[in-house]
Short mmCIF file of C-alpha atoms and ligand atoms in Angstrom, two decimals:
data_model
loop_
_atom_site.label_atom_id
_atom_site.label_comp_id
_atom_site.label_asym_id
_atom_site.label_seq_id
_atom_site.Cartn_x
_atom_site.Cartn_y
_atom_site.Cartn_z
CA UNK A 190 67.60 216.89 200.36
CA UNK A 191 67.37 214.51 197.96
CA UNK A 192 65.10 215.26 194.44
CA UNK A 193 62.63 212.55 194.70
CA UNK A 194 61.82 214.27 198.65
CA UNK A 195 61.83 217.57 196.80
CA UNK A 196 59.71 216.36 194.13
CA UNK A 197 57.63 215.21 196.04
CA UNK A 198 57.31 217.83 198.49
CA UNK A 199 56.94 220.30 195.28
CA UNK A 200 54.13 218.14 193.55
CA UNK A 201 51.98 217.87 196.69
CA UNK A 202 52.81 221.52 197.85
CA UNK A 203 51.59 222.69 194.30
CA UNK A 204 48.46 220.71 194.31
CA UNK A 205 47.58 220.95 198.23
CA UNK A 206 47.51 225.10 197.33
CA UNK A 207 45.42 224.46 194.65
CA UNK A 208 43.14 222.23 196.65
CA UNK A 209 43.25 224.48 199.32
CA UNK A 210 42.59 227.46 197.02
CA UNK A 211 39.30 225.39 195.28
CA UNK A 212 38.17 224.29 198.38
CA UNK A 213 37.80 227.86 199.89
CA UNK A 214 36.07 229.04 197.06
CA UNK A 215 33.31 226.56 196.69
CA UNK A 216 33.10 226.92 200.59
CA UNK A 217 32.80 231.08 200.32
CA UNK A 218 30.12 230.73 197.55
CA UNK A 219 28.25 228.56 199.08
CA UNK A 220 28.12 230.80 202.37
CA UNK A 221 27.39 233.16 200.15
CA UNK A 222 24.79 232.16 198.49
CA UNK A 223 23.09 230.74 201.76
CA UNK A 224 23.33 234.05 203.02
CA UNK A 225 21.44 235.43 200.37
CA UNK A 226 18.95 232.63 199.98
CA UNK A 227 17.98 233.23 203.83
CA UNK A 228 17.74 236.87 203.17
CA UNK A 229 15.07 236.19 200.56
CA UNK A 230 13.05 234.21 202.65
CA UNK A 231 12.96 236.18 205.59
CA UNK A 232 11.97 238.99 203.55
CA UNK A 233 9.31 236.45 201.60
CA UNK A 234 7.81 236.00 205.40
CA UNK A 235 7.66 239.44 206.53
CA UNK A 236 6.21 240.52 203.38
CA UNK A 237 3.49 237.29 203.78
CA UNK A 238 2.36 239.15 207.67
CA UNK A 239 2.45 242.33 206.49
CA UNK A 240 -0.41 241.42 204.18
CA UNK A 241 -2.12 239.56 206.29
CA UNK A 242 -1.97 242.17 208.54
CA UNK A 243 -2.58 245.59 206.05
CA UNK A 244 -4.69 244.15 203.29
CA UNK A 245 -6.03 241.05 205.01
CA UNK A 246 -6.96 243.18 208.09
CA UNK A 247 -6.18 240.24 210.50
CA UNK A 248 -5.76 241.56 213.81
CA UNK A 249 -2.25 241.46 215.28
CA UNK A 250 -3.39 239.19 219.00
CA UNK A 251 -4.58 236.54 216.44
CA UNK A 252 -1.10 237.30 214.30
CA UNK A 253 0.85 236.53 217.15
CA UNK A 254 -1.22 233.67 218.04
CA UNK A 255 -0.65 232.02 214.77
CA UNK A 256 3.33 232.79 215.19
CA UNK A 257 3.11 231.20 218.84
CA UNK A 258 1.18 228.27 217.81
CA UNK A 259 2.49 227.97 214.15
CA UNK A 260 5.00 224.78 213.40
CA UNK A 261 6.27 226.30 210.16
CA UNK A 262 7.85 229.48 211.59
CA UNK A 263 11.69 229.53 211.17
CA UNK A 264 13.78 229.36 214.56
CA UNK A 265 13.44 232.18 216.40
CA UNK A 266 11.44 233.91 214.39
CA UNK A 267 11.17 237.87 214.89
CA UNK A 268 9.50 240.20 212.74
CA UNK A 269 8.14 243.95 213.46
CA UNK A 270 5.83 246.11 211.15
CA UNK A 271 6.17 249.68 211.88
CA UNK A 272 4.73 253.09 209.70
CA UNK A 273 7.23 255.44 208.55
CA UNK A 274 6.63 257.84 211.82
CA UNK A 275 8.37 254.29 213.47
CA UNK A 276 5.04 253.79 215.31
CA UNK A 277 4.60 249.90 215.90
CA UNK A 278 2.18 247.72 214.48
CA UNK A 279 2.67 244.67 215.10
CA UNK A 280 5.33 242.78 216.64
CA UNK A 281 5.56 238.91 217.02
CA UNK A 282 6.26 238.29 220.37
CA UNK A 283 5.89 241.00 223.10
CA UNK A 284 8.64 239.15 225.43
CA UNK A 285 11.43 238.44 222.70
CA UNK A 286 13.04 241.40 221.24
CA UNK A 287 16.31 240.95 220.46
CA UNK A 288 15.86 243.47 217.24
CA UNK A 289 16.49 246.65 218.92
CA UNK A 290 14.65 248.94 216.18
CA UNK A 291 15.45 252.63 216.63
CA UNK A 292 14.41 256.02 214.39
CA UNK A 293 18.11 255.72 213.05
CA UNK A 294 17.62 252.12 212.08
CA UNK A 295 13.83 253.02 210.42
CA UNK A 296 15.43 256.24 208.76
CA UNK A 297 18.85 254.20 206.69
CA UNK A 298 15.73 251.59 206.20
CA UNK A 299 14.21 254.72 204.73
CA UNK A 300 16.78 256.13 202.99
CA UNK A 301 18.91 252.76 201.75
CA UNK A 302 14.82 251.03 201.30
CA UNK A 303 16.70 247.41 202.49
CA UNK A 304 19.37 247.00 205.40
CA UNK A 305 21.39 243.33 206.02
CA UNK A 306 22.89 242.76 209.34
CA UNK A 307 23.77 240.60 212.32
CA UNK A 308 22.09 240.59 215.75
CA UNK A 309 24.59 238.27 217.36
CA UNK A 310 23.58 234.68 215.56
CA UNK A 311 20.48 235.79 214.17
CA UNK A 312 20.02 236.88 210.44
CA UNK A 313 18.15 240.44 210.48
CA UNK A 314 16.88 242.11 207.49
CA UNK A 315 15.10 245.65 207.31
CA UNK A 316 13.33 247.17 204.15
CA UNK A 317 10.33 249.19 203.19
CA UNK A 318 6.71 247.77 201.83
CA UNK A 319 3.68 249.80 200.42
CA UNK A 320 0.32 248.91 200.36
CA UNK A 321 -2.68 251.30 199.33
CA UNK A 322 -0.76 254.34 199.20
CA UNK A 323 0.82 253.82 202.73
CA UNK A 324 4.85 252.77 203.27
CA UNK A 325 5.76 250.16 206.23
CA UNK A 326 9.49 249.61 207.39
CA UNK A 327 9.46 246.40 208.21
CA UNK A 328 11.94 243.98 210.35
CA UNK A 329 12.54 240.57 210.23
CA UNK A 330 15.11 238.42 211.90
CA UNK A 331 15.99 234.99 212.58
CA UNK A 332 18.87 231.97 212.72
CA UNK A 333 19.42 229.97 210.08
CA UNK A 334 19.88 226.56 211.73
CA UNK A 335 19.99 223.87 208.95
CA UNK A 336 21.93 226.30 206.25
CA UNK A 337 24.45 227.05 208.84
CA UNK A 338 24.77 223.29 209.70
CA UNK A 339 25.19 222.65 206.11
CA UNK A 340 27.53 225.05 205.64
CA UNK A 341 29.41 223.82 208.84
CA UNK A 342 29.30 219.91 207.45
CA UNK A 343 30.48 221.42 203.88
CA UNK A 344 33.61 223.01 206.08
CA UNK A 345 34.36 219.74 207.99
CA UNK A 346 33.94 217.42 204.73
CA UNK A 347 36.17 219.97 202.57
CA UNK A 348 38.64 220.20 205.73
CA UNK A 349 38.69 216.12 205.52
CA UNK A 350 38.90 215.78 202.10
CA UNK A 351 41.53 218.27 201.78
CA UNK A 352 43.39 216.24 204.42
CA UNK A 353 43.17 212.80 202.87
CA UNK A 354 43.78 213.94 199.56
CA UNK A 355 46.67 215.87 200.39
CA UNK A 356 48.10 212.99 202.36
CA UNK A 357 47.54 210.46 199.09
CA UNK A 358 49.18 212.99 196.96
CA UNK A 359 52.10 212.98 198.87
CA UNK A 360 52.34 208.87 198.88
CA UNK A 361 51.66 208.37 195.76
CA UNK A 362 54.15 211.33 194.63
CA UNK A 363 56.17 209.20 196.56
CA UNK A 364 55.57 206.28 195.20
CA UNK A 365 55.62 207.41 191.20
CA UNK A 366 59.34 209.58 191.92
CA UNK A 367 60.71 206.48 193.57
CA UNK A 368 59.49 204.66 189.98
CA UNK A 369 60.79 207.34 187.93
CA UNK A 370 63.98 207.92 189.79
CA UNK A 371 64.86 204.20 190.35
CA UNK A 372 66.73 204.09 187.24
CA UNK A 373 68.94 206.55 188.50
CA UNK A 374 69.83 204.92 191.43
CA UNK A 375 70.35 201.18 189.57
CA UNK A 376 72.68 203.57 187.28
CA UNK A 377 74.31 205.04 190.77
CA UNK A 378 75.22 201.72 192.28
CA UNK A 379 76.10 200.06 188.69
CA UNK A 380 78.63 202.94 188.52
CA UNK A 381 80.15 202.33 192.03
CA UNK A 382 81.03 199.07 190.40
CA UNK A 383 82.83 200.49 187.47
CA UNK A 384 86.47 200.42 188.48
CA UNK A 385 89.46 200.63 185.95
CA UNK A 386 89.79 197.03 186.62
CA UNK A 387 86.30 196.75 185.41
CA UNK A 388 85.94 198.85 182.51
CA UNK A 389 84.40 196.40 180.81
CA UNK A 390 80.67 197.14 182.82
CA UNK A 391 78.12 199.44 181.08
CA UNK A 392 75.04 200.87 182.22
CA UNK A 393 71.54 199.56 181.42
CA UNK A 394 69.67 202.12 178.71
CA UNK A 395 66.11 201.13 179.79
CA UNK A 396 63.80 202.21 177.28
CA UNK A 397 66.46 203.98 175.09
CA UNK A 398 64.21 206.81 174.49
CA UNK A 399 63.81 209.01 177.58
CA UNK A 400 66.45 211.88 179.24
CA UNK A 401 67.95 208.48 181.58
CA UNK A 402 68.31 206.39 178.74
CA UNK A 403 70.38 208.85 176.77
CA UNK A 404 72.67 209.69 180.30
CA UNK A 405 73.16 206.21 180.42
CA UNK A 406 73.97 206.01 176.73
CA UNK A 407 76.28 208.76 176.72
CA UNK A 408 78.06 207.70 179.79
CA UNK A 409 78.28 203.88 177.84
CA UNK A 410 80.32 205.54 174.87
CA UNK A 411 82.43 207.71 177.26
CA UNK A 412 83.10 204.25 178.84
CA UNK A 413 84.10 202.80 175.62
CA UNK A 414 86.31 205.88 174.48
CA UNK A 415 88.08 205.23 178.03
CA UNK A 416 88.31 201.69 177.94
CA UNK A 417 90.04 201.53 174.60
CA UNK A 418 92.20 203.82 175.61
CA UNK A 419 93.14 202.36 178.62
CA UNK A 420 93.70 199.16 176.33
CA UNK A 421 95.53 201.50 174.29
CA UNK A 422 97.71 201.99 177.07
CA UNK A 423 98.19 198.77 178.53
CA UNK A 424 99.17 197.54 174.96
CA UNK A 425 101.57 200.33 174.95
CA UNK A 426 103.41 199.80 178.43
CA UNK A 427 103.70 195.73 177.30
CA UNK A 428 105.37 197.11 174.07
CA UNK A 429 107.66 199.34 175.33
CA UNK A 430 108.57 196.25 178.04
CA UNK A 431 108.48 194.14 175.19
CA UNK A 432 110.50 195.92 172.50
CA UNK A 433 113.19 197.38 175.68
CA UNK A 434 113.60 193.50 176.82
CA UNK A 435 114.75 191.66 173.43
CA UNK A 436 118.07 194.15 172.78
CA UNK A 437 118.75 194.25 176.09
CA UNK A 438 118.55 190.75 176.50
CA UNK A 439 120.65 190.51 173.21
CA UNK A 440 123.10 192.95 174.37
CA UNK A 441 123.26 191.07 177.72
CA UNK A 442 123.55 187.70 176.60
CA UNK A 443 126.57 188.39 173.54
CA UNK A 444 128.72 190.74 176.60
CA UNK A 445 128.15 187.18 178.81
CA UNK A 446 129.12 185.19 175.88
CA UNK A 447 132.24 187.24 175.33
CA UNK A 448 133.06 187.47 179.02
CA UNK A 449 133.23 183.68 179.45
CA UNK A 450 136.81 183.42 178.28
CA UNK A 451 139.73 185.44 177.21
CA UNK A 452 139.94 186.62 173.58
CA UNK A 453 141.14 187.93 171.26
CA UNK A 454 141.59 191.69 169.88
CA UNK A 455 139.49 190.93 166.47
CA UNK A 456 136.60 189.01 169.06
CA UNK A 457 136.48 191.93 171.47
CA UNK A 458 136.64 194.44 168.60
CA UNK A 459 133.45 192.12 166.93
CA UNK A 460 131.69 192.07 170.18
CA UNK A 461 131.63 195.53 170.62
CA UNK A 462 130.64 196.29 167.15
CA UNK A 463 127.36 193.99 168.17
CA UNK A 464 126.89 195.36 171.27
CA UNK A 465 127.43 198.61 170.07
CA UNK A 466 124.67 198.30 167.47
CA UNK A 467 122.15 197.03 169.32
CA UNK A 468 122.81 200.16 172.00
CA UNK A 469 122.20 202.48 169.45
CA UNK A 470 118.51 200.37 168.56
CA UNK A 471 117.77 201.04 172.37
CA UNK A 472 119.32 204.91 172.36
CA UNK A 473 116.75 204.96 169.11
CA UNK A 474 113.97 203.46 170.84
CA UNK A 475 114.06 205.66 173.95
CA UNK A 476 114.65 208.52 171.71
CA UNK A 477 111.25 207.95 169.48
CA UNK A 478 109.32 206.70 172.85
CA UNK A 479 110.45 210.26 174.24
CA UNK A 480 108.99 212.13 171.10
CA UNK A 481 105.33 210.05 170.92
CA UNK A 482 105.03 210.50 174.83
CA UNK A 483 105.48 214.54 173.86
CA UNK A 484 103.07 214.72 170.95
CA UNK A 485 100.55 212.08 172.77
CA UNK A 486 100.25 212.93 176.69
CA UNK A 487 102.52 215.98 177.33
CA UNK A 488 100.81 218.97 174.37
CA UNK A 489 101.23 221.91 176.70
CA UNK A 490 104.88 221.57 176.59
CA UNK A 491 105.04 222.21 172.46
CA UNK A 492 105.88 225.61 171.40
CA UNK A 493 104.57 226.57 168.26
CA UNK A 494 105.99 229.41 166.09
CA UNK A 495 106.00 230.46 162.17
CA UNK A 496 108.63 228.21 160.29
CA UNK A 497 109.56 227.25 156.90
CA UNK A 498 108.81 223.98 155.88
CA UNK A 499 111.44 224.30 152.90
CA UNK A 500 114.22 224.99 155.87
CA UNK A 501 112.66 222.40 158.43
CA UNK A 502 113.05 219.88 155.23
CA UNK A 503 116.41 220.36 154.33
CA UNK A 504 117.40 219.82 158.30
CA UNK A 505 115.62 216.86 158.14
CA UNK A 506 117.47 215.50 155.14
CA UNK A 507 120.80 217.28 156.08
CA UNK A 508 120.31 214.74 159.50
CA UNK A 509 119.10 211.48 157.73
CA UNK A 510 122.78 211.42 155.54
CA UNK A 511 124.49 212.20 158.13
CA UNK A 512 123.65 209.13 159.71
CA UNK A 513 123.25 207.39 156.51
CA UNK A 514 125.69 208.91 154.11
CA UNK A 515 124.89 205.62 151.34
CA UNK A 516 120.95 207.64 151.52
CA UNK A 517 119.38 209.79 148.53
CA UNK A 518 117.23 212.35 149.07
CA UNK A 519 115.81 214.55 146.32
CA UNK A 520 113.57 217.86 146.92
CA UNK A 521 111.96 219.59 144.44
CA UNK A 522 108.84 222.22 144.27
CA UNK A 523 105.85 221.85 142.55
CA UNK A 524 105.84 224.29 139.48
CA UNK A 525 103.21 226.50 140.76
CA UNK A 526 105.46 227.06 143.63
CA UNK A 527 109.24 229.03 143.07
CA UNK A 528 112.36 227.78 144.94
CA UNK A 529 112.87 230.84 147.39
CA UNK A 530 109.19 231.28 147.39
CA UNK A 531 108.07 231.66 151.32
CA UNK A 532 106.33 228.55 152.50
CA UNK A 533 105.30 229.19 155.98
CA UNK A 534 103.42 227.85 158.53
CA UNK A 535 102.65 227.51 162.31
CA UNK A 536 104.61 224.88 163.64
CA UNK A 537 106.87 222.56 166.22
CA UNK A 538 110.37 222.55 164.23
CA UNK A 539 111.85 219.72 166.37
CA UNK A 540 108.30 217.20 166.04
CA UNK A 541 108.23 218.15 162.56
CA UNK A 542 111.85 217.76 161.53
CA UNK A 543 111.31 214.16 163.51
CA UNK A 544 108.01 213.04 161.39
CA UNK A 545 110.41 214.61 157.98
CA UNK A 546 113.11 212.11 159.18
CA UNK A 547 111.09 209.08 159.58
CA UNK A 548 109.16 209.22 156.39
CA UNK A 549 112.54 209.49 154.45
CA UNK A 550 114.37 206.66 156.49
CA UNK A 551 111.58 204.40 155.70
CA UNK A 552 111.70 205.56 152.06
CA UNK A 553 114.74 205.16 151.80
CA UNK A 554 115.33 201.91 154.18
CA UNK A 555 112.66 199.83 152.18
CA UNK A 556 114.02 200.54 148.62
CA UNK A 557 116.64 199.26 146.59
CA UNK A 558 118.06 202.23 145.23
CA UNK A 559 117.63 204.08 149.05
CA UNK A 560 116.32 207.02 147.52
CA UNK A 561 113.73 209.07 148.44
CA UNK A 562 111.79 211.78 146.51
CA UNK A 563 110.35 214.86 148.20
CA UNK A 564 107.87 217.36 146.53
CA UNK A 565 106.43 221.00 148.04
CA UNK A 566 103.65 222.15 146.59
CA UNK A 567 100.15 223.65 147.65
CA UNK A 568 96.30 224.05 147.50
CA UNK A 569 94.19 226.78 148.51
CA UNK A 570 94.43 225.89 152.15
CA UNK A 571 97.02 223.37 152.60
CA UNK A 572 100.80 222.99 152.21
CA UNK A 573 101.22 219.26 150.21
CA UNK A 574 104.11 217.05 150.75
CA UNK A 575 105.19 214.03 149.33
CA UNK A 576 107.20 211.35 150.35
CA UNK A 577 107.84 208.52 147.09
CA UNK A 578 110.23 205.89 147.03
CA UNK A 579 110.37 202.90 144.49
CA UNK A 580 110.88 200.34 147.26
CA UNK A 581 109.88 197.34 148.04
CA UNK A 582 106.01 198.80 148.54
CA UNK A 583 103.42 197.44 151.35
CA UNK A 584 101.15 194.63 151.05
CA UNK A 585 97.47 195.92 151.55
CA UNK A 586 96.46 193.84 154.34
CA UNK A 587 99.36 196.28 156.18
CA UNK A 588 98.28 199.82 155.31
CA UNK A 589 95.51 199.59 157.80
CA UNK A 590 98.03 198.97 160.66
CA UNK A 591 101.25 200.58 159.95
CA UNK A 592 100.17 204.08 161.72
CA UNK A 593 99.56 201.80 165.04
CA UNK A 594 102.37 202.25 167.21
CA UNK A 595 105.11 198.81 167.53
CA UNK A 596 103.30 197.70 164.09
CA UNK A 597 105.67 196.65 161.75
CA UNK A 598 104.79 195.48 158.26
CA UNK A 599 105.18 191.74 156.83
CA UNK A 600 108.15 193.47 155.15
CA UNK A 601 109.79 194.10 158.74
CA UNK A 602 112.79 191.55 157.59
CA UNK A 603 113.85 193.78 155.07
CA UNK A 604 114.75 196.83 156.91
CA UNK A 605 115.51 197.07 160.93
CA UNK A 606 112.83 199.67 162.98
CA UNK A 607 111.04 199.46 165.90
CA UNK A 608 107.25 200.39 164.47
CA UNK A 609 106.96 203.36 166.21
CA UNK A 610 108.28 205.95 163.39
CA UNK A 611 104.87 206.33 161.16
CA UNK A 612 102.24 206.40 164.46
CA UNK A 613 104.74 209.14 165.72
CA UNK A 614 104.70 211.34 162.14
CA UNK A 615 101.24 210.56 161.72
CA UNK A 616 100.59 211.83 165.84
CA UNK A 617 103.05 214.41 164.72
CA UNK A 618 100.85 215.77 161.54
CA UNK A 619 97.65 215.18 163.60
CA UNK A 620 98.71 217.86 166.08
CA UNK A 621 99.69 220.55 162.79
CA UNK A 622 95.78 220.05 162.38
CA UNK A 623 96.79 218.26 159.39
CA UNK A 624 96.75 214.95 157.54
CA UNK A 625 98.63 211.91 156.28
CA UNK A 626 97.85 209.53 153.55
CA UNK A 627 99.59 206.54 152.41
CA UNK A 628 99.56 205.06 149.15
CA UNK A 629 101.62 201.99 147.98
CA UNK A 630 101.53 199.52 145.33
CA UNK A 631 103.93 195.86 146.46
CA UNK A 632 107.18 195.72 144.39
CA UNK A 633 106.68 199.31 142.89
CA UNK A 634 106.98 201.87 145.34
CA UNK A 635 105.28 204.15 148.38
CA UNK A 636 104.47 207.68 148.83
CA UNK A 637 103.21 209.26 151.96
CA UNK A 638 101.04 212.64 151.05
CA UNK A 639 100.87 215.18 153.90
CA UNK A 640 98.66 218.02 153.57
CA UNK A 641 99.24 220.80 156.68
CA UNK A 642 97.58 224.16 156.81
CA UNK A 643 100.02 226.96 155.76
CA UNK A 644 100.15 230.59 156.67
CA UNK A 645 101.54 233.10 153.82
CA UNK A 646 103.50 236.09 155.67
P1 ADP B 119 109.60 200.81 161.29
O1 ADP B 119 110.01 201.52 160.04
O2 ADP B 119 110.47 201.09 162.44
O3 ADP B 119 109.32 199.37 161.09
P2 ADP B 119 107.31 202.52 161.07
O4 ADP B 119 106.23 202.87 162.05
O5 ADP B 119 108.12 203.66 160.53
O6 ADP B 119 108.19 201.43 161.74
O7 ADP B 119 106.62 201.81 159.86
C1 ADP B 119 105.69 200.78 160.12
C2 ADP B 119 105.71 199.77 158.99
O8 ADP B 119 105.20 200.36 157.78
C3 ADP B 119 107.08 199.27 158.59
O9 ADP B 119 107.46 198.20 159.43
C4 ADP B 119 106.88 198.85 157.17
O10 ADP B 119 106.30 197.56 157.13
C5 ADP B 119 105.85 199.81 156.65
N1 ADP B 119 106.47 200.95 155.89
C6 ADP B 119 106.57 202.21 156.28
N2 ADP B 119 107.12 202.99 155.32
C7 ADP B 119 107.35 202.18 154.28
C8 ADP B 119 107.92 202.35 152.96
N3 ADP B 119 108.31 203.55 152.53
N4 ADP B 119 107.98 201.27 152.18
C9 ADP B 119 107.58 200.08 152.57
N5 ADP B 119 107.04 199.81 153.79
C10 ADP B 119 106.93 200.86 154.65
#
């Protein structure tokens, strides 16, 4: 079912029982209350010929006559005057008795002093008078034709007005949760058209204030989180393409070169020095595309354990000279912190070795004197590392970039790379719940500070 039927059905359910509930209340006091009213006045009347016939001595014949000939009297008019013994003395008319009085019904007279009750449609009423020392139990009965048609035009207007009312709630609950729910459904078929070629779309935020509005603004910014990541990604796959294409190309294009003619031992041995070279870029590249793909889409794969960062360090400098013996690396602690002194923490050894390795190849790569200078040392929560070279530095208008994977500064020409080292350490550092700061000053030097959380055993 769908909520503006059930809303609807719930709205007009809740106020057709309350209706309902109102109605028969004004309906039961009102029976009530004519009920008692017609009590009153048939007890008013029997009391008004009981006088006339006890203390204005009028004989009963001429009594009855002025009942038979009266206008006034109410429809079928009965009333009966008896003593206490339940002797008559007077009743209206001698043919119509439909009030069969008994000694029981004169004695609970006598005993209760006024009885109510039904003689099939008529009204009947029964109490005790007294006049000059002398008690009558008197009768009266009769049908209340205009209060019960009242009372029966009451019940048919209530019934009717229940009915209509009932039926406009429901059409014009209708109506209003169609108009409150039609954002919903211009959000419903606005989302069918959101497709990943058309991330682009957003939902309307009406008013921008009610419950709607702030679904539709919520989904918006989930729509823009997923769009520029999808962007992200698209850049990413052209980059890869991109960066894969020009060494292969390269590579491709120097092995056609050489295989055009014969030649000799020095050319071959030249060519495959080229060649050779630019397979190791691509060996490279796959290698670092391998490691961002693990820290950025595959976490649940990375083991984390207790390591030393002092240990993990050395590896990663023990592995940059062996690759680039003509490389300087220098580690030293901080003096609040002891060579030999434990300095733990939870960690990836292989991600972290990799984000060591790249921060001292670039040191190293974009200085003169390819040296890089490593310090340990710590704050209250967090293990600091720093990574200073007095290179070549990077222009400011770079710094903002240089963590974006393929970006490679205007200083590119000076060292070979392919960009994706510092978005990799910094992806690295990110997932070590830590962080990475870069400051640099052109033509002086850089240092990278890392700060990770550490865990003293
Ligand atoms: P790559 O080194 O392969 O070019 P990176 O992602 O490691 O890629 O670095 C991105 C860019 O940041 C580099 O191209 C370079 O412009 C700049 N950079 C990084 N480290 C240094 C450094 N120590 N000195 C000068 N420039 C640096």
């Amino acid at each position: 079912m769908k909520i503006r039927l059930k809303l609807t059905l719930l709205f007009a359910g809740l106020f057709a029982i309350l209706l309902m509930a109102f109605s028969i209340v004004v309906y039961l006091s009102a029976a009530d209350q004519r009920e008692e009213e017609y009590f009153k006045r048939l007890r008013q009347l029997a009391i008004t010929k009981t006088r006339l016939l006890v203390e204005a001595k009028i004989d009963p014949a001429v009594l009855q006559l002025i009942y038979k000939s009266s206008l006034n009297t109410l429809p079928q008019e009965e009333v009966a005057i008896f003593d206490t013994s339940f002797h008559i003395l007077y009743h209206d008319a001698n043919d119509i008795d439909r009030v069969k009085e008994t000694t029981g019904m004169i004695d609970s007279i006598k005993t209760m002093k006024e009885i109510h009750f039904y003689v099939d449609d008529l009204q009947a009423i029964g109490f005790l008078h007294s006049f000059d020392g002398k008690t009558y139990a008197i009768t009266a009965a009769a049908r209340d034709v205009t209060g019960l048609k009242k009372l029966n035009t009451l019940r048919i207007t209530l019934l009717i007005g229940n009915c209509a009312a009932i039926l406009f709630t429901l059409l014009a609950g209708m109506l209003f949760a169609r108009k409150a729910l039609k954002p919903v459904s211009t959000m419903v078929d606005r989302v069918a058209d959101i497709s990943a070629s058309r991330l682009d779309l957003r939902l309307g935020t009406g008013n921008g204030k009610d419950e709607i509005a702030e679904l539709a603004i919520t989904f918006n910014r989930m729509l823009d989180r997923l769009e520029a990541s999808f962007d992200g990604t698209k850049q990413f796959v052209s980059n890869i393409s991109h960066e894969l294409r020009t060494p292969l190309a390269a590579l491709i294009a120097e092995l056609e070169i050489a295989a055009m003619k014969a030649r000799t031992t020095e050319e071959y041995k030249q060519v495959i020095g080229t060649t050779l070279l630019d397979a190791r870029r691509l060996s490279r590249l796959s290698t670092d595309l391998l490691d961002l793909a693990k820290a950025s889409y595959d976490q649940s794969g990375i083991n984390y354990k207790e390591l030393r960062l002092d240990e993990v360090l050395l590896d990663a400098r023990k592995e940059t000279l062996k690759a680039n013996p003509r490389y300087h690396v220098d580690i030293h602690f901080a003096k609040e912190l002891e060579e030999g002194d434990p300095v733990t923490i939870r960690g990836n050894e292989y991600l972290l070795r990799v984000a060591f390795i790249n921060l001292i190849e670039n040191a190293c790569k974009f200085s003169a004197n390819h040296t890089c200078a490593i310090s340990i040392g710590f704050d209250a929560n967090d293990l600091l590392l720093k990574f200073s070279d007095q290179g070549i530095g990077i222009p400011t208008e770079d710094i903002a970039h240089i963590f974006t994977p393929f970006y490679r500064g205007e200083n590119k020409r000076h060292a070979p790379g392919n960009g994706i080292g510092l978005s990799l350490t910094s992806r690295i550092i990110q997932l070590h719940s830590g962080s990475i700061a870069v400051e640099s000053e052109t033509g002086k030097g850089t240092t990278f500070s890392i700060h990770i959380p550490y865990s003293i055993l």
